[in-house]
PDB file of C-alpha atoms and ligand atoms in Angstrom:
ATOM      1  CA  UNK A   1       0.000   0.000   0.000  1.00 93.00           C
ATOM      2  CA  UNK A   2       1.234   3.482  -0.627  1.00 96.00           C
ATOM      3  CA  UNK A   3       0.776   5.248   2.788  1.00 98.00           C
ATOM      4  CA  UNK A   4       1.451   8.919   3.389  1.00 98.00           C
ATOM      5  CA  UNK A   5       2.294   9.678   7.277  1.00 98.00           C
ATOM      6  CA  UNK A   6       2.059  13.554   8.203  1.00 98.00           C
ATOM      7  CA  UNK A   7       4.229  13.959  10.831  1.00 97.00           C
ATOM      8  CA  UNK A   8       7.954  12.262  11.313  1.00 98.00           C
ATOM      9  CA  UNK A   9       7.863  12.236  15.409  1.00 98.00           C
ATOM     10  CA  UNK A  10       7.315   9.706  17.931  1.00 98.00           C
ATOM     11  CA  UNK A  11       3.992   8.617  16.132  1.00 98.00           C
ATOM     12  CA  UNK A  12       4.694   8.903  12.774  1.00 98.00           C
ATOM     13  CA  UNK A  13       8.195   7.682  12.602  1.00 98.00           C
ATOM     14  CA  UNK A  14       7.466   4.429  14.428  1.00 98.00           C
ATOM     15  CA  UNK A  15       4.790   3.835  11.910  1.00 98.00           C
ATOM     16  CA  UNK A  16       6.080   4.570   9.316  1.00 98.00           C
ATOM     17  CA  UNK A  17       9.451   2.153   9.517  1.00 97.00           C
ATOM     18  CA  UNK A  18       7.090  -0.460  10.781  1.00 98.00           C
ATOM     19  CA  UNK A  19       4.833  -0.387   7.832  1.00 98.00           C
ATOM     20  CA  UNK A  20       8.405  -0.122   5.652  1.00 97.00           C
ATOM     21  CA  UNK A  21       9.816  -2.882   7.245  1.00 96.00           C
ATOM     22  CA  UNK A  22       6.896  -4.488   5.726  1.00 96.00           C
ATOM     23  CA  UNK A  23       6.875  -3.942   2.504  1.00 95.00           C
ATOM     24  CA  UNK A  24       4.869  -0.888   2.536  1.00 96.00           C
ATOM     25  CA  UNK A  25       5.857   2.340   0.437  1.00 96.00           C
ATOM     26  CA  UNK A  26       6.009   4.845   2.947  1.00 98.00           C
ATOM     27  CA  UNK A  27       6.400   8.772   2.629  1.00 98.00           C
ATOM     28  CA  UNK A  28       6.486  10.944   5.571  1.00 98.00           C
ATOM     29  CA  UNK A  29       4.802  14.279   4.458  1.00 98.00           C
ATOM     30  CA  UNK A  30       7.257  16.766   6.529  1.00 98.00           C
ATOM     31  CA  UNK A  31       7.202  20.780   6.834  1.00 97.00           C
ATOM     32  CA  UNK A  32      10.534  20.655   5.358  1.00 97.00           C
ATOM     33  CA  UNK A  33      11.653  17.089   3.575  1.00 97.00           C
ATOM     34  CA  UNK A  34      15.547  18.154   3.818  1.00 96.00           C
ATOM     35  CA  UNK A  35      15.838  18.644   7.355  1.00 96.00           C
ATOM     36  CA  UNK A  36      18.533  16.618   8.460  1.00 96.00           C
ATOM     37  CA  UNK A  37      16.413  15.174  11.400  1.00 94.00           C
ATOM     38  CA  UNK A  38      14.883  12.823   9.378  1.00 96.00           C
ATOM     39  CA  UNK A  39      18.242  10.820   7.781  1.00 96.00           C
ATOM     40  CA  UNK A  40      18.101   8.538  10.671  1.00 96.00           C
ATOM     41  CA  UNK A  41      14.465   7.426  10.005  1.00 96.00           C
ATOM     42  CA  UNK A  42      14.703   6.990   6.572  1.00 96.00           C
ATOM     43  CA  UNK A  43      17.748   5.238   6.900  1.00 95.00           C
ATOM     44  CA  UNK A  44      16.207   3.088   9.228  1.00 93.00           C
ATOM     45  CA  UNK A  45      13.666   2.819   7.176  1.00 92.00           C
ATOM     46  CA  UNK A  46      15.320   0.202   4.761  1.00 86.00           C
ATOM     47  CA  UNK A  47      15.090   2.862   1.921  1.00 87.00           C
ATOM     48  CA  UNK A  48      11.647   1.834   1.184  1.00 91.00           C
ATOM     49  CA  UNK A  49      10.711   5.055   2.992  1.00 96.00           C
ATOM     50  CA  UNK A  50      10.840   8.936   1.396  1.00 97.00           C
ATOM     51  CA  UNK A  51      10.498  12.048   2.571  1.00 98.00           C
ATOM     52  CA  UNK A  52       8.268  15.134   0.779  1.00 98.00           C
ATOM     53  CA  UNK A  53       6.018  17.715   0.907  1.00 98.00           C
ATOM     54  CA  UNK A  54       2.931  16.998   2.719  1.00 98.00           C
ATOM     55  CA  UNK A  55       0.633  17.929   0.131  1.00 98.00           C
ATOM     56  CA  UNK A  56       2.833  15.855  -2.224  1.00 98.00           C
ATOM     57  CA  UNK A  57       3.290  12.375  -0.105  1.00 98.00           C
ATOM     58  CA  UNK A  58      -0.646  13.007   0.757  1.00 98.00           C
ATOM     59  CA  UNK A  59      -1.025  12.949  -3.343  1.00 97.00           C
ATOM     60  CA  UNK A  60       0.405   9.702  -4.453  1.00 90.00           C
ATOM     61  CA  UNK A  61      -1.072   8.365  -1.774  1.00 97.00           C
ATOM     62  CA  UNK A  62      -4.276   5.667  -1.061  1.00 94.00           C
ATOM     63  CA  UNK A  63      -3.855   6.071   2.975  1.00 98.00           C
ATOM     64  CA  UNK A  64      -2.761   9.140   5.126  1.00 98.00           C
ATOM     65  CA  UNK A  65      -1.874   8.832   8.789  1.00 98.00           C
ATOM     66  CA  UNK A  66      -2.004  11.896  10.486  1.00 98.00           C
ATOM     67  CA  UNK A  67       0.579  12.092  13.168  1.00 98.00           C
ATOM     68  CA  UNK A  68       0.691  15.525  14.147  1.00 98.00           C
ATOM     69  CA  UNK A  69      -0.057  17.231  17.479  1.00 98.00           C
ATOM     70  CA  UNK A  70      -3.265  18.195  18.163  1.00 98.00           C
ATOM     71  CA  UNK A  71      -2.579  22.442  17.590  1.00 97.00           C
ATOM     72  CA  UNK A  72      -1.423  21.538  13.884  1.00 98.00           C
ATOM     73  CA  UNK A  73      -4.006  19.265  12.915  1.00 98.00           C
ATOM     74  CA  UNK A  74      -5.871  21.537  10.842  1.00 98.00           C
ATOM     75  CA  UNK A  75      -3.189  23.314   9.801  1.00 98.00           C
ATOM     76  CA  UNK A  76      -1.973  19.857   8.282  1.00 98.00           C
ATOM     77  CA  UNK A  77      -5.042  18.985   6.851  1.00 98.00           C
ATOM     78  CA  UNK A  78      -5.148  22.066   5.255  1.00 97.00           C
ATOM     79  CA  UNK A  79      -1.624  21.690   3.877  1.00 96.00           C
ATOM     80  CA  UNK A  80      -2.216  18.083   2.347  1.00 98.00           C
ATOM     81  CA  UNK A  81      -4.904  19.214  -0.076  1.00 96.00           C
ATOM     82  CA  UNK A  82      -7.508  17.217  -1.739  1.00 96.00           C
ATOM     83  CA  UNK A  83      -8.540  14.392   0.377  1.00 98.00           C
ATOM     84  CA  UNK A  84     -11.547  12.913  -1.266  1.00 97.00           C
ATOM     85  CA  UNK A  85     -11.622   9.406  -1.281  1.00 97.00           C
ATOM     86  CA  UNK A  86      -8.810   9.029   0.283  1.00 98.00           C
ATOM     87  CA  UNK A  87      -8.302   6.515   3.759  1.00 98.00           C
ATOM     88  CA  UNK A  88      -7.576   9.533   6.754  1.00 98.00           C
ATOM     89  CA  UNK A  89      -6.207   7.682   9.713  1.00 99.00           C
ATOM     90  CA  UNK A  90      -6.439  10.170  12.493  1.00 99.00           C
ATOM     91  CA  UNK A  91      -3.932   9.027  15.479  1.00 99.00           C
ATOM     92  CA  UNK A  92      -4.274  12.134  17.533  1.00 98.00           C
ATOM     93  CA  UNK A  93      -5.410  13.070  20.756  1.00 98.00           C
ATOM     94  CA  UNK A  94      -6.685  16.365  21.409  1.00 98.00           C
ATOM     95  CA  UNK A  95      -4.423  17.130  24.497  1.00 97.00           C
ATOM     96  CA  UNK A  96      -4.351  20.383  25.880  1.00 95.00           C
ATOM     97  CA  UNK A  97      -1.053  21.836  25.793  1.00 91.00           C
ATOM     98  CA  UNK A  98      -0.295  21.059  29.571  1.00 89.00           C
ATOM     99  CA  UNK A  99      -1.517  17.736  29.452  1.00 87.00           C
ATOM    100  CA  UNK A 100      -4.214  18.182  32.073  1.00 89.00           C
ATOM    101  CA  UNK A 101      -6.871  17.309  29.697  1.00 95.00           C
ATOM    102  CA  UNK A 102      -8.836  17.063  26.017  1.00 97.00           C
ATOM    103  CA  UNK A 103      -9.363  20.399  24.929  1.00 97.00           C
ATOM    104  CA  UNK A 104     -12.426  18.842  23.313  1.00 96.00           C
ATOM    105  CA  UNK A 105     -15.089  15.446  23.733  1.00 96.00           C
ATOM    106  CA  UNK A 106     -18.209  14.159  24.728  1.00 94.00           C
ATOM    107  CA  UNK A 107     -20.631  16.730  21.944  1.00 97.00           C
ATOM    108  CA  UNK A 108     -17.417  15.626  19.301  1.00 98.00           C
ATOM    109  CA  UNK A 109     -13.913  14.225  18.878  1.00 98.00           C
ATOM    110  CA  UNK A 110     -11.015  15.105  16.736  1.00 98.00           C
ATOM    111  CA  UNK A 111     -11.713  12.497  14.578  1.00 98.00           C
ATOM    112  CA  UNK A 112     -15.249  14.084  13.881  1.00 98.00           C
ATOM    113  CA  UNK A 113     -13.286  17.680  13.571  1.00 98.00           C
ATOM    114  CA  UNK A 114     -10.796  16.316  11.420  1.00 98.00           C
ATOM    115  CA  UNK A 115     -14.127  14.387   9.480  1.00 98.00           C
ATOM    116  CA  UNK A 116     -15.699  17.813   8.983  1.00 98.00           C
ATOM    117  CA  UNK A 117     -11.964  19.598   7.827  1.00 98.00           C
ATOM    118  CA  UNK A 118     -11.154  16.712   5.427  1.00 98.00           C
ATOM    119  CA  UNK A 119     -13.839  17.326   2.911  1.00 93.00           C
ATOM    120  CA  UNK A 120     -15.010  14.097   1.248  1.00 97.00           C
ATOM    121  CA  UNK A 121     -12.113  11.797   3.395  1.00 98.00           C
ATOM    122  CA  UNK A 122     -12.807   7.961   5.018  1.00 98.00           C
ATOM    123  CA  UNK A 123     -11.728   9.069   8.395  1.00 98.00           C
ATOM    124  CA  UNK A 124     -10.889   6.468  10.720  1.00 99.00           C
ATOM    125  CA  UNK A 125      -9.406   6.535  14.263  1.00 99.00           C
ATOM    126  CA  UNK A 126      -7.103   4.549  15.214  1.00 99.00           C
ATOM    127  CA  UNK A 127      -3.434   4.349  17.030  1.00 99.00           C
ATOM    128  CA  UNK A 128      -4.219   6.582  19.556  1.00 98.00           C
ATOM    129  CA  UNK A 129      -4.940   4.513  22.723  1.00 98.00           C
ATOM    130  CA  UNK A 130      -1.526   2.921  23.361  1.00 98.00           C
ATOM    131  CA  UNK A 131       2.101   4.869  23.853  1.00 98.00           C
ATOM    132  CA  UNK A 132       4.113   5.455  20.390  1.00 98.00           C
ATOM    133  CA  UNK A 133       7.034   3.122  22.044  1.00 98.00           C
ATOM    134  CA  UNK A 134       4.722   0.022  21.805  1.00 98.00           C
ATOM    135  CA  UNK A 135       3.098   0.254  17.835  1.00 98.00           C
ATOM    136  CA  UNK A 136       5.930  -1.391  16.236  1.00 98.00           C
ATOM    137  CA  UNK A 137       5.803  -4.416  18.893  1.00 97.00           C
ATOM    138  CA  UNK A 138       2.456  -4.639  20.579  1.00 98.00           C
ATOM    139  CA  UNK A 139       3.009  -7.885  22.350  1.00 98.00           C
ATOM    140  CA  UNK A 140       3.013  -8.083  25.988  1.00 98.00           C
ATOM    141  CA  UNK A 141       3.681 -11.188  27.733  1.00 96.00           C
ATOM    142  CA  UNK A 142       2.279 -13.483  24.895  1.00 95.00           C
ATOM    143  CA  UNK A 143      -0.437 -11.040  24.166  1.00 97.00           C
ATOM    144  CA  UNK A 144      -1.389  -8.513  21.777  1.00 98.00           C
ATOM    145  CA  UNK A 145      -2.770  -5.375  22.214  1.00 98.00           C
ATOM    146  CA  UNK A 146      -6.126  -4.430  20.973  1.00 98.00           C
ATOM    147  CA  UNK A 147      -6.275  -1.278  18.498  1.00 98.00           C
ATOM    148  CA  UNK A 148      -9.814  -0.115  18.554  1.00 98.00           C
ATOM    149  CA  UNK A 149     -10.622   1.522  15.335  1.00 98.00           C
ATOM    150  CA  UNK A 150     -13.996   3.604  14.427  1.00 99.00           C
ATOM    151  CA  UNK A 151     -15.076   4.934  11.564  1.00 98.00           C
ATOM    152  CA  UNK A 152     -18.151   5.101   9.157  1.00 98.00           C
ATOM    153  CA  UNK A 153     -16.901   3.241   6.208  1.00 98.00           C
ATOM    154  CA  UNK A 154     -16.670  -0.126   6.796  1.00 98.00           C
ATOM    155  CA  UNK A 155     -14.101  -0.714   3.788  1.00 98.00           C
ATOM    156  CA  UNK A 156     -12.009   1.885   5.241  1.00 98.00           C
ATOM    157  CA  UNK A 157     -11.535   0.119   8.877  1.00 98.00           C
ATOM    158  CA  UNK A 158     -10.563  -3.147   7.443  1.00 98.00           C
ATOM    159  CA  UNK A 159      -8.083  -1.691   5.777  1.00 98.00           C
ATOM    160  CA  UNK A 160      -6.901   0.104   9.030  1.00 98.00           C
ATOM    161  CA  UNK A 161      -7.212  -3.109  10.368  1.00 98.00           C
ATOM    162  CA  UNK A 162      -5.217  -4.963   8.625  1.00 98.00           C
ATOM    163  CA  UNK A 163      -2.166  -2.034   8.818  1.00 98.00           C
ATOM    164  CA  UNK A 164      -2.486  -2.706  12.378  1.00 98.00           C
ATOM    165  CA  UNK A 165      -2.903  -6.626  12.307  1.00 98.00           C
ATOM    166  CA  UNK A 166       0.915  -6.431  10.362  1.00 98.00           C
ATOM    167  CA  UNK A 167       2.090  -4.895  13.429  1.00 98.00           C
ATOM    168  CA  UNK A 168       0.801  -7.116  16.214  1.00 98.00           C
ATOM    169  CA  UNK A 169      -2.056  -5.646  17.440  1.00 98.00           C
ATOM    170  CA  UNK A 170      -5.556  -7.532  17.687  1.00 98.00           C
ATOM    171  CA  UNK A 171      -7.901  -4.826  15.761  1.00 98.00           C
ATOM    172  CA  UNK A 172     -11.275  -4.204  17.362  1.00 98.00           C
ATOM    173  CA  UNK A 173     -13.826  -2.572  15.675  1.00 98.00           C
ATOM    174  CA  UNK A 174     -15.248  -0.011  18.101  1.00 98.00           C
ATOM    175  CA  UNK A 175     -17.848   1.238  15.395  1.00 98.00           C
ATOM    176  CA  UNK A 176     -18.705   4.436  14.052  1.00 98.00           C
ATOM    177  CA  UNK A 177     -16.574   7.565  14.237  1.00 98.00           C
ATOM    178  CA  UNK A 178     -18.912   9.453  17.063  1.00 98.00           C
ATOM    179  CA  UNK A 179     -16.876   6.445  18.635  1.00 98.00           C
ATOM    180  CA  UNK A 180     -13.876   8.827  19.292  1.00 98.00           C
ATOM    181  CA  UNK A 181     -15.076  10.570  21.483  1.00 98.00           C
ATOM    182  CA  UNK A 182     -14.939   7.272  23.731  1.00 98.00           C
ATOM    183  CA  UNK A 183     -11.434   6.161  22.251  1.00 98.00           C
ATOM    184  CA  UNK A 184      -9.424   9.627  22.964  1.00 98.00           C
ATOM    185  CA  UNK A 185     -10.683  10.226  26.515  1.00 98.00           C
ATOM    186  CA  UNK A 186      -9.069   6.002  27.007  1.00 98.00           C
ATOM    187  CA  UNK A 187      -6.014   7.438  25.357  1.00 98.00           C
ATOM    188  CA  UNK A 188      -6.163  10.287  28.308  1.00 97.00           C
ATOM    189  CA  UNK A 189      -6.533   6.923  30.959  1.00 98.00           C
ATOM    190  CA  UNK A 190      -3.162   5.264  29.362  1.00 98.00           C
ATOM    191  CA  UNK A 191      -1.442   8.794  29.449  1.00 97.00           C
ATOM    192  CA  UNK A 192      -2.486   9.266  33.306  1.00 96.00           C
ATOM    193  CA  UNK A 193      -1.692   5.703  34.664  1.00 97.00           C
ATOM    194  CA  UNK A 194       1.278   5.555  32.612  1.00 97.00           C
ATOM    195  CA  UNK A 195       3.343   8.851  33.629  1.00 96.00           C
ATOM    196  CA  UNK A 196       0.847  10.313  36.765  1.00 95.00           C
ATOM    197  CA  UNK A 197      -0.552   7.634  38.209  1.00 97.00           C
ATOM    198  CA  UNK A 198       2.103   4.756  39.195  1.00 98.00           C
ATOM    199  CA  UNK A 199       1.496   2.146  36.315  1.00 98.00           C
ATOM    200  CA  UNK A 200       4.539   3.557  34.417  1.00 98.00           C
ATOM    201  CA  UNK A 201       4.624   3.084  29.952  1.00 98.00           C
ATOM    202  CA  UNK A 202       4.957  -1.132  29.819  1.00 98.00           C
ATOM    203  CA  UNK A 203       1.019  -0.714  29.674  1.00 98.00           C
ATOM    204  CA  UNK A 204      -1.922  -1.696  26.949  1.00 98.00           C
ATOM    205  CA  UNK A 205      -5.340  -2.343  27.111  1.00 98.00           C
ATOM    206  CA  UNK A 206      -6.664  -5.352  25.866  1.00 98.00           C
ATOM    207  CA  UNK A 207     -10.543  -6.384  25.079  1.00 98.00           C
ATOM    208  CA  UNK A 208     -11.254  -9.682  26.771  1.00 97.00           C
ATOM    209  CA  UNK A 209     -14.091 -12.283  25.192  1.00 96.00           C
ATOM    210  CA  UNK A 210     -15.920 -15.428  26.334  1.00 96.00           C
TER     211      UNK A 210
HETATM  212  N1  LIG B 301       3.538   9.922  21.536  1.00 56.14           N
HETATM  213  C1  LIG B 301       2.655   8.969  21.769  1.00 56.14           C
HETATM  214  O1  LIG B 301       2.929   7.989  22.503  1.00 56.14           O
HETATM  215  C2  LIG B 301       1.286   9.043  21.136  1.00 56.14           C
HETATM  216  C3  LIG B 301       0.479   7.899  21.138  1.00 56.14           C
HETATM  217  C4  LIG B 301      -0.771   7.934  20.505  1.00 56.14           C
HETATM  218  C5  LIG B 301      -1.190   9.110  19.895  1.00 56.14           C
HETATM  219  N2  LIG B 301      -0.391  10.228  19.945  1.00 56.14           N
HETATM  220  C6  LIG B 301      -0.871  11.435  19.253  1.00 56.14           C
HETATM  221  O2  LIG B 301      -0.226  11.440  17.983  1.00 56.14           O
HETATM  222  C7  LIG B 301       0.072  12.779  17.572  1.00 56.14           C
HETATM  223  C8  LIG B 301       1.576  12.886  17.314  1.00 56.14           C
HETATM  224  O3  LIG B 301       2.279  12.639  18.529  1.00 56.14           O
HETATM  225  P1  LIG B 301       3.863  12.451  18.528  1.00 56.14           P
HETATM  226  O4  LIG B 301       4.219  12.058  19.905  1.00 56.14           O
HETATM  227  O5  LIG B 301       4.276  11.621  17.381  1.00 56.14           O
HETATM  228  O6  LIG B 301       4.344  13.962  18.291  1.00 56.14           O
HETATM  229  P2  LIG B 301       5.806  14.461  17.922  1.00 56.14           P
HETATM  230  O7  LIG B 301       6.820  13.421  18.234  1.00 56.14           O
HETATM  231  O8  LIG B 301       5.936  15.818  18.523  1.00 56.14           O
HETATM  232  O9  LIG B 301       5.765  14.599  16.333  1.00 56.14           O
HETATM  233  C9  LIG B 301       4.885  15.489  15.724  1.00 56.14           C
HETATM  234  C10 LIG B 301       5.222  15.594  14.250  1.00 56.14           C
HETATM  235  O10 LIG B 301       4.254  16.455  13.650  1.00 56.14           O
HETATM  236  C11 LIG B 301       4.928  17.353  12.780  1.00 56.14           C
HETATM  237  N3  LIG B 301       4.119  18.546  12.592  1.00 56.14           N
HETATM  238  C12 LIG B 301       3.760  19.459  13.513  1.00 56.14           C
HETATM  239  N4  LIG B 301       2.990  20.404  12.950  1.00 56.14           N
HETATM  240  C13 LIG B 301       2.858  20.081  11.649  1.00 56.14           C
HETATM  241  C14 LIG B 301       2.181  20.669  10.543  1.00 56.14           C
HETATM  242  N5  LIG B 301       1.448  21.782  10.674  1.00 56.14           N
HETATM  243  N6  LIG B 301       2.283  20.074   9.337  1.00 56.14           N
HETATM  244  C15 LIG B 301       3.007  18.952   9.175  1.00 56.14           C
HETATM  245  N7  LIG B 301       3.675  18.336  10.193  1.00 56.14           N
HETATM  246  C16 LIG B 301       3.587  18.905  11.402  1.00 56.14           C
HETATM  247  C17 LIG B 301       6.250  17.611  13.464  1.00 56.14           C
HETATM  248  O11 LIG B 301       7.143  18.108  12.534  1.00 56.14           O
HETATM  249  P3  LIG B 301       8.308  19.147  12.877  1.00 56.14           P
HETATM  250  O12 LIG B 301       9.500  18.304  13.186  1.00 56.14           O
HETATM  251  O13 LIG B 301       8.421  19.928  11.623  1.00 56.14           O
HETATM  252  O14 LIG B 301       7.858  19.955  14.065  1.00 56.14           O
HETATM  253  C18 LIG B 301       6.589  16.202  13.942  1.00 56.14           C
HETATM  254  O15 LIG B 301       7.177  15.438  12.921  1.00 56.14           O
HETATM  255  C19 LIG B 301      -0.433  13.691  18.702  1.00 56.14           C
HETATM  256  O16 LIG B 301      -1.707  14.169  18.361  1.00 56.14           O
HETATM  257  C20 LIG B 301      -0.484  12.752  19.910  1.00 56.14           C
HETATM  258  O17 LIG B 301      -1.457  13.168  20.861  1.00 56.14           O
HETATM  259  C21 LIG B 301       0.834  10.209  20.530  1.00 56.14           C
END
């Protein structure tokens, strides 16, 4: 798959050489694609990873990952251009800048903002719940992680679901995209156990069945 990532940082970058390391073209879609910050990932990156323009990786593109904090999200969107048709896979949380809190939920998510900015996109949340150190190697202790994943097009979230199956994690389906404004405020709950509240980052949450 040809997968555009906007954003080269803890999100994006671990993404981005996982999918590579898969077979996956991958082109990180950067404010500036010469800065010299990004020759470690790419090498890393097996050389089946580029760096460009966002609005030019988001072109050639079937599926864009949007890896950016929450402040620049529209900013982004508005950089990568037309976005019709196109697979939006929105990993962020809308933090507020001291952490404290979402600066939005419970009336609408940033997956339902970023919906309403990305004219005529499949938006589909997903990454967001579990630290950037784990999404390359979501097994703990025998187990994988789940990756819940909403969206309103059904087509869409498979495909998100199988990006994430290559990686490890057990994709759950957590249905449609008014479904983010469950999955960011659990993103808050593994942020606050993880670095306020004692359980430290070795964390993931897992849906259990019988
Ligand atoms: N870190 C985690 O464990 C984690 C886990 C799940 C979800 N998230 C969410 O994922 C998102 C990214 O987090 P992160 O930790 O990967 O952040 P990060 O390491 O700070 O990386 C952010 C990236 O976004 C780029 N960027 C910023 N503004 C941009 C713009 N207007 N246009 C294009 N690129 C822009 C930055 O590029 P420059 O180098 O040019 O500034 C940088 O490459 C956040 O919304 C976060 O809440 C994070």
């Amino acid at each position: 798959m040809k997968i555009a990532i906007i954003g080269a940082g803890n999100v994006g970058g671990t993404l981005g050489k996982a999918w590579a390391a898969r077979g996956h073209d991958v082109v990180f879609g950067v404010r500036d694609p010469h800065d010299r910050k990004l020759d470690e990932l790419l090498k890393d990156s097996g050389g089946r990873a580029q760096a460009a323009s966002v609005r030019n990786a988001v072109a050639a593109a079937d599926i864009v990952v949007l890896a950016v904090p929450w402040g620049s999200a529209q900013d982004a969107i508005r950089g990568a251009g037309d976005l019709r048709g196109k697979v939006v896979v929105d990993a962020t949380n809308p933090l507020k800048p001291d952490l404290s809190g979402l600066a939005l939920g419970h009336t609408t998510s940033a997956g339902e903002e970023i919906a309403r900015w990305a004219a005529g996109a499949k938006v589909v949340k997903a990454f967001n719940t579990i630290g950037a150190q784990h999404m390359a190697n979501p097994r703990f202790d025998g187990q994988s992680a789940s990756m819940f994943i909403c969206g309103d097009d059904a087509a869409a979230k498979k495909t998100v679901a199988s990006l994430a199956a290559a990686l490890g994690f057990e994709p759950v389906d957590a249905g449609p995209l008014t479904q983010a404004r469950l999955l960011e405020p659990l993103a808050l709950l593994w942020i606050s156990m993880a670095y306020a509240y004692g359980q430290g980052t070795d964390i993931a949450f897992r849906l259990l069945r019988r």
